[in-house]
Short mmCIF file of C-alpha atoms in Angstrom, two decimals:
data_model
loop_
_atom_site.label_atom_id
_atom_site.label_comp_id
_atom_site.label_asym_id
_atom_site.label_seq_id
_atom_site.Cartn_x
_atom_site.Cartn_y
_atom_site.Cartn_z
CA ALA A 845 4.05 -55.15 16.30
CA GLN A 846 2.41 -57.51 13.90
CA THR A 847 4.40 -60.27 12.23
CA VAL A 848 3.70 -62.75 9.44
CA THR A 849 5.46 -66.10 9.21
CA GLN A 850 5.63 -68.44 6.25
CA SER A 851 7.46 -71.56 7.38
CA GLN A 852 7.80 -73.23 3.97
CA PRO A 853 10.46 -71.56 1.81
CA GLU A 854 9.73 -73.98 -1.05
CA MET A 855 6.89 -76.30 -2.02
CA SER A 856 6.27 -78.48 -5.03
CA VAL A 857 3.17 -80.03 -6.54
CA GLN A 858 2.25 -82.01 -9.63
CA GLU A 859 -0.22 -80.73 -12.16
CA ALA A 860 -3.86 -81.39 -11.21
CA GLU A 861 -2.92 -82.06 -7.60
CA THR A 862 -3.73 -79.96 -4.52
CA VAL A 863 -1.21 -78.06 -2.44
CA THR A 864 -1.53 -76.05 0.76
CA LEU A 865 0.73 -73.15 1.68
CA SER A 866 0.97 -72.21 5.35
CA CYS A 867 0.92 -68.80 7.00
CA THR A 868 0.70 -67.75 10.62
CA TYR A 869 0.56 -64.25 11.99
CA ASP A 870 0.75 -62.48 15.28
CA THR A 871 -1.41 -59.52 16.26
CA SER A 872 -3.31 -58.15 19.22
CA GLU A 873 -5.90 -56.54 16.95
CA SER A 874 -9.32 -57.96 16.18
CA ASP A 875 -10.10 -56.21 12.92
CA TYR A 876 -7.76 -56.73 9.99
CA TYR A 877 -7.30 -58.07 6.50
CA LEU A 878 -5.26 -61.03 5.35
CA PHE A 879 -4.07 -61.51 1.78
CA TRP A 880 -2.28 -63.96 -0.44
CA TYR A 881 -0.28 -62.42 -3.28
CA LYS A 882 1.33 -64.25 -6.17
CA GLN A 883 4.58 -63.11 -7.80
CA PRO A 884 5.38 -64.96 -11.04
CA PRO A 885 8.76 -64.62 -12.81
CA SER A 886 7.48 -61.42 -14.44
CA ARG A 887 7.75 -59.91 -10.92
CA GLN A 888 4.25 -58.39 -11.05
CA MET A 889 2.55 -58.89 -7.69
CA ILE A 890 -1.01 -60.14 -8.15
CA LEU A 891 -3.66 -60.42 -5.47
CA VAL A 892 -4.89 -64.00 -5.23
CA ILE A 893 -7.37 -63.83 -2.39
CA ARG A 894 -8.46 -61.61 0.49
CA GLN A 895 -9.99 -62.42 3.88
CA GLU A 896 -11.57 -59.97 6.29
CA ALA A 897 -11.05 -61.02 9.89
CA TYR A 898 -14.63 -60.35 10.98
CA LYS A 899 -15.97 -62.77 8.38
CA GLN A 900 -16.04 -66.35 9.62
CA GLN A 901 -16.58 -67.80 6.17
CA ASN A 902 -13.40 -68.77 4.36
CA ALA A 903 -12.75 -66.84 1.15
CA THR A 904 -12.73 -68.69 -2.17
CA GLU A 905 -11.66 -67.59 -5.65
CA ASN A 906 -12.07 -70.34 -8.24
CA ARG A 907 -9.30 -72.91 -7.54
CA PHE A 908 -7.94 -70.91 -4.61
CA SER A 909 -9.37 -71.10 -1.11
CA VAL A 910 -8.18 -70.28 2.37
CA ASN A 911 -8.47 -71.90 5.76
CA PHE A 912 -8.76 -68.99 8.16
CA GLN A 913 -8.43 -69.91 11.82
CA LYS A 914 -8.67 -66.66 13.74
CA ALA A 915 -8.07 -68.07 17.21
CA ALA A 916 -5.02 -69.95 16.03
CA LYS A 917 -3.88 -66.98 13.89
CA SER A 918 -3.48 -69.21 10.91
CA PHE A 919 -4.25 -68.43 7.26
CA SER A 920 -3.36 -71.17 4.80
CA LEU A 921 -3.88 -71.13 1.03
CA LYS A 922 -5.14 -74.20 -0.80
CA ILE A 923 -4.62 -74.45 -4.54
CA SER A 924 -6.72 -77.14 -6.18
CA ASP A 925 -6.17 -78.68 -9.61
CA SER A 926 -2.72 -77.07 -9.82
CA GLN A 927 -1.63 -75.72 -13.18
CA LEU A 928 1.80 -74.91 -14.60
CA GLY A 929 0.88 -71.23 -14.47
CA ASP A 930 0.54 -71.44 -10.69
CA ALA A 931 4.33 -71.69 -10.38
CA ALA A 932 5.38 -68.52 -8.58
CA MET A 933 6.38 -67.06 -5.26
CA TYR A 934 3.44 -66.65 -2.89
CA PHE A 935 3.34 -64.07 -0.14
CA CYS A 936 1.02 -63.94 2.82
CA ALA A 937 0.26 -60.41 4.07
CA TYR A 938 -1.52 -58.73 6.98
CA ARG A 939 -3.03 -55.28 7.17
CA SER A 940 -4.68 -53.59 10.11
CA ARG A 941 -8.12 -52.21 9.52
CA ASN A 942 -8.06 -49.93 12.52
CA GLN A 943 -6.14 -47.03 11.09
CA ALA A 944 -6.42 -45.17 7.83
CA GLY A 945 -2.73 -45.14 7.09
CA THR A 946 -1.19 -48.54 7.61
CA ALA A 947 1.01 -50.68 5.42
CA LEU A 948 0.78 -54.33 4.49
CA ILE A 949 3.14 -56.59 6.41
CA PHE A 950 4.48 -59.51 4.40
CA GLY A 951 5.89 -62.92 5.16
CA LYS A 952 9.13 -64.08 3.54
CA GLY A 953 7.36 -65.99 0.81
CA THR A 954 6.97 -69.56 -0.43
CA THR A 955 8.28 -70.58 -3.84
CA LEU A 956 5.87 -73.00 -5.48
CA SER A 957 7.03 -75.20 -8.32
CA VAL A 958 4.58 -77.18 -10.46
CA SER A 959 5.66 -80.23 -12.44
CA SER A 960 3.89 -81.96 -15.30
CA ASP B 614 -7.66 -50.89 -15.25
CA VAL B 615 -5.81 -50.10 -12.07
CA LYS B 616 -2.26 -49.02 -12.74
CA VAL B 617 0.90 -48.38 -10.75
CA THR B 618 3.87 -47.46 -12.91
CA GLN B 619 7.51 -47.42 -11.86
CA SER B 620 9.80 -45.30 -13.98
CA SER B 621 12.46 -47.96 -14.63
CA ARG B 622 12.47 -51.73 -14.76
CA TYR B 623 16.27 -52.00 -14.51
CA LEU B 624 18.74 -49.44 -13.23
CA VAL B 625 22.51 -49.48 -12.75
CA LYS B 626 24.08 -46.74 -10.64
CA ARG B 627 27.50 -46.01 -9.20
CA THR B 628 28.34 -45.93 -5.51
CA GLY B 629 27.78 -42.47 -4.08
CA GLU B 630 25.28 -41.37 -6.71
CA LYS B 631 21.96 -39.85 -5.75
CA VAL B 632 19.23 -42.11 -7.14
CA PHE B 633 15.58 -41.34 -7.73
CA LEU B 634 12.98 -44.09 -8.15
CA GLU B 635 9.66 -42.75 -9.34
CA CYS B 636 6.21 -44.26 -8.93
CA VAL B 637 2.91 -43.01 -10.32
CA GLN B 638 -0.60 -44.36 -9.70
CA ASP B 639 -3.75 -43.46 -11.59
CA MET B 640 -6.34 -44.66 -9.06
CA ASP B 641 -6.56 -41.59 -6.79
CA HIS B 642 -5.30 -43.72 -3.90
CA GLU B 643 -4.52 -42.09 -0.57
CA ASN B 644 -1.77 -44.51 0.45
CA MET B 645 1.47 -45.25 -1.33
CA PHE B 646 4.31 -47.52 -0.28
CA TRP B 647 7.90 -48.42 -1.09
CA TYR B 648 9.09 -51.94 -0.35
CA ARG B 649 12.41 -53.61 -0.85
CA GLN B 650 12.50 -57.29 -1.85
CA ASP B 651 15.54 -59.47 -1.22
CA PRO B 652 15.84 -63.28 -1.51
CA GLY B 653 14.89 -64.99 1.73
CA LEU B 654 13.76 -61.74 3.35
CA GLY B 655 10.44 -61.16 1.62
CA LEU B 656 9.14 -57.61 1.24
CA ARG B 657 10.33 -55.08 3.76
CA LEU B 658 8.71 -51.68 4.11
CA ILE B 659 10.99 -48.69 3.57
CA TYR B 660 8.53 -45.78 3.75
CA PHE B 661 4.86 -45.16 3.20
CA SER B 662 2.67 -42.11 2.72
CA TYR B 663 -0.99 -41.78 3.68
CA ASP B 664 -1.51 -38.31 2.21
CA VAL B 665 0.26 -35.68 0.16
CA LYS B 666 3.39 -34.41 1.92
CA MET B 667 2.88 -36.98 4.71
CA LYS B 668 5.30 -39.85 5.24
CA GLU B 669 5.99 -42.56 7.77
CA LYS B 670 9.14 -44.61 8.24
CA GLY B 671 8.86 -48.29 7.70
CA ASP B 672 11.14 -51.04 8.97
CA ILE B 673 14.29 -50.13 7.01
CA PRO B 674 14.35 -46.36 6.28
CA GLU B 675 18.08 -45.85 6.78
CA GLY B 676 19.78 -44.52 3.67
CA TYR B 677 16.49 -43.61 2.01
CA SER B 678 14.15 -40.65 1.86
CA VAL B 679 10.85 -40.08 0.07
CA SER B 680 8.87 -37.29 -1.49
CA ARG B 681 5.16 -36.99 -2.16
CA GLU B 682 4.32 -33.58 -3.59
CA LYS B 683 1.31 -34.79 -5.56
CA LYS B 684 -1.22 -37.46 -4.69
CA GLU B 685 -0.40 -39.65 -7.66
CA ARG B 686 3.40 -39.63 -7.34
CA PHE B 687 5.67 -41.10 -4.68
CA SER B 688 9.43 -40.93 -5.11
CA LEU B 689 12.09 -42.95 -3.32
CA ILE B 690 15.48 -41.28 -3.00
CA LEU B 691 18.78 -42.95 -2.26
CA GLU B 692 20.85 -40.03 -1.02
CA SER B 693 24.20 -41.74 -1.62
CA ALA B 694 23.81 -45.15 -3.20
CA SER B 695 25.77 -48.01 -1.69
CA THR B 696 26.29 -51.58 -2.87
CA ASN B 697 24.11 -52.93 -0.05
CA GLN B 698 21.18 -51.09 -1.62
CA THR B 699 21.36 -53.37 -4.65
CA SER B 700 17.89 -54.90 -4.60
CA MET B 701 14.41 -55.10 -6.11
CA TYR B 702 12.23 -52.12 -5.23
CA LEU B 703 8.45 -52.37 -5.36
CA CYS B 704 6.01 -49.48 -5.23
CA ALA B 705 2.38 -50.00 -4.25
CA SER B 706 -0.74 -47.96 -3.63
CA SER B 707 -4.06 -48.51 -1.87
CA ARG B 708 -7.19 -46.86 -0.63
CA GLY B 709 -7.73 -46.43 3.07
CA THR B 710 -8.41 -49.60 5.03
CA ALA B 711 -12.11 -48.86 5.43
CA THR B 712 -12.56 -50.28 1.94
CA SER B 713 -10.86 -53.35 0.52
CA GLY B 714 -7.45 -52.82 2.08
CA GLU B 715 -5.59 -54.43 -0.80
CA ALA B 716 -2.52 -52.86 -2.37
CA PHE B 717 -1.76 -52.65 -6.07
CA PHE B 718 1.84 -53.02 -7.15
CA GLY B 719 4.08 -51.67 -9.85
CA GLN B 720 6.27 -53.96 -11.92
CA GLY B 721 9.33 -53.42 -9.76
CA THR B 722 12.72 -51.78 -10.33
CA ARG B 723 15.80 -53.95 -10.12
CA LEU B 724 18.55 -51.60 -8.95
CA THR B 725 22.21 -52.55 -9.13
CA VAL B 726 24.76 -50.32 -7.41
CA VAL B 727 28.33 -50.85 -8.61
#
């Protein structure tokens, strides 16, 4: 069975600085998706970034980028130029691409606080 | 805009009551999911459905059942609510994994069982 591990329950960063959130996963599959979701205090889960395992290039969305290391099964999220609105809980998630009906598997989350 | 709507944002029920949590999506998605979110435990999958009338157990199905009579609606049922089912419940939907794979979430239902 696949598992996702986020080893940092809490992280903090100052405005305008850069922070990296860690995620590792375990799978025997070769074709899958990895995601980072953000959950602000409003509780609405928002997709931050997506990576397809067959793509070697790291995904980037504005200030958010990932470091995808397939052999090491590592998928970290880097937030550059942090803003107060980035304060939230961040979840790393895995989803198999091999089957039509599979669910996302989530890590336990990292709470990010941003100070001014 | 993509939308997943959960019927209640907050709910308080008594122990032993039968509880229905409803979720509707307007994106014609094949897959729908129910997760439970607890502090320090992340999101845990209760049940998911990959087609109408089809369901699969997730990691923590005990004490729950689901119903999917129509493609757009996926209901979570607590047959006899207990205090240990006090939690945040999140519904999500997605297309099949041949496309983007991402899931879209509702706003969550915070259920308190007293």
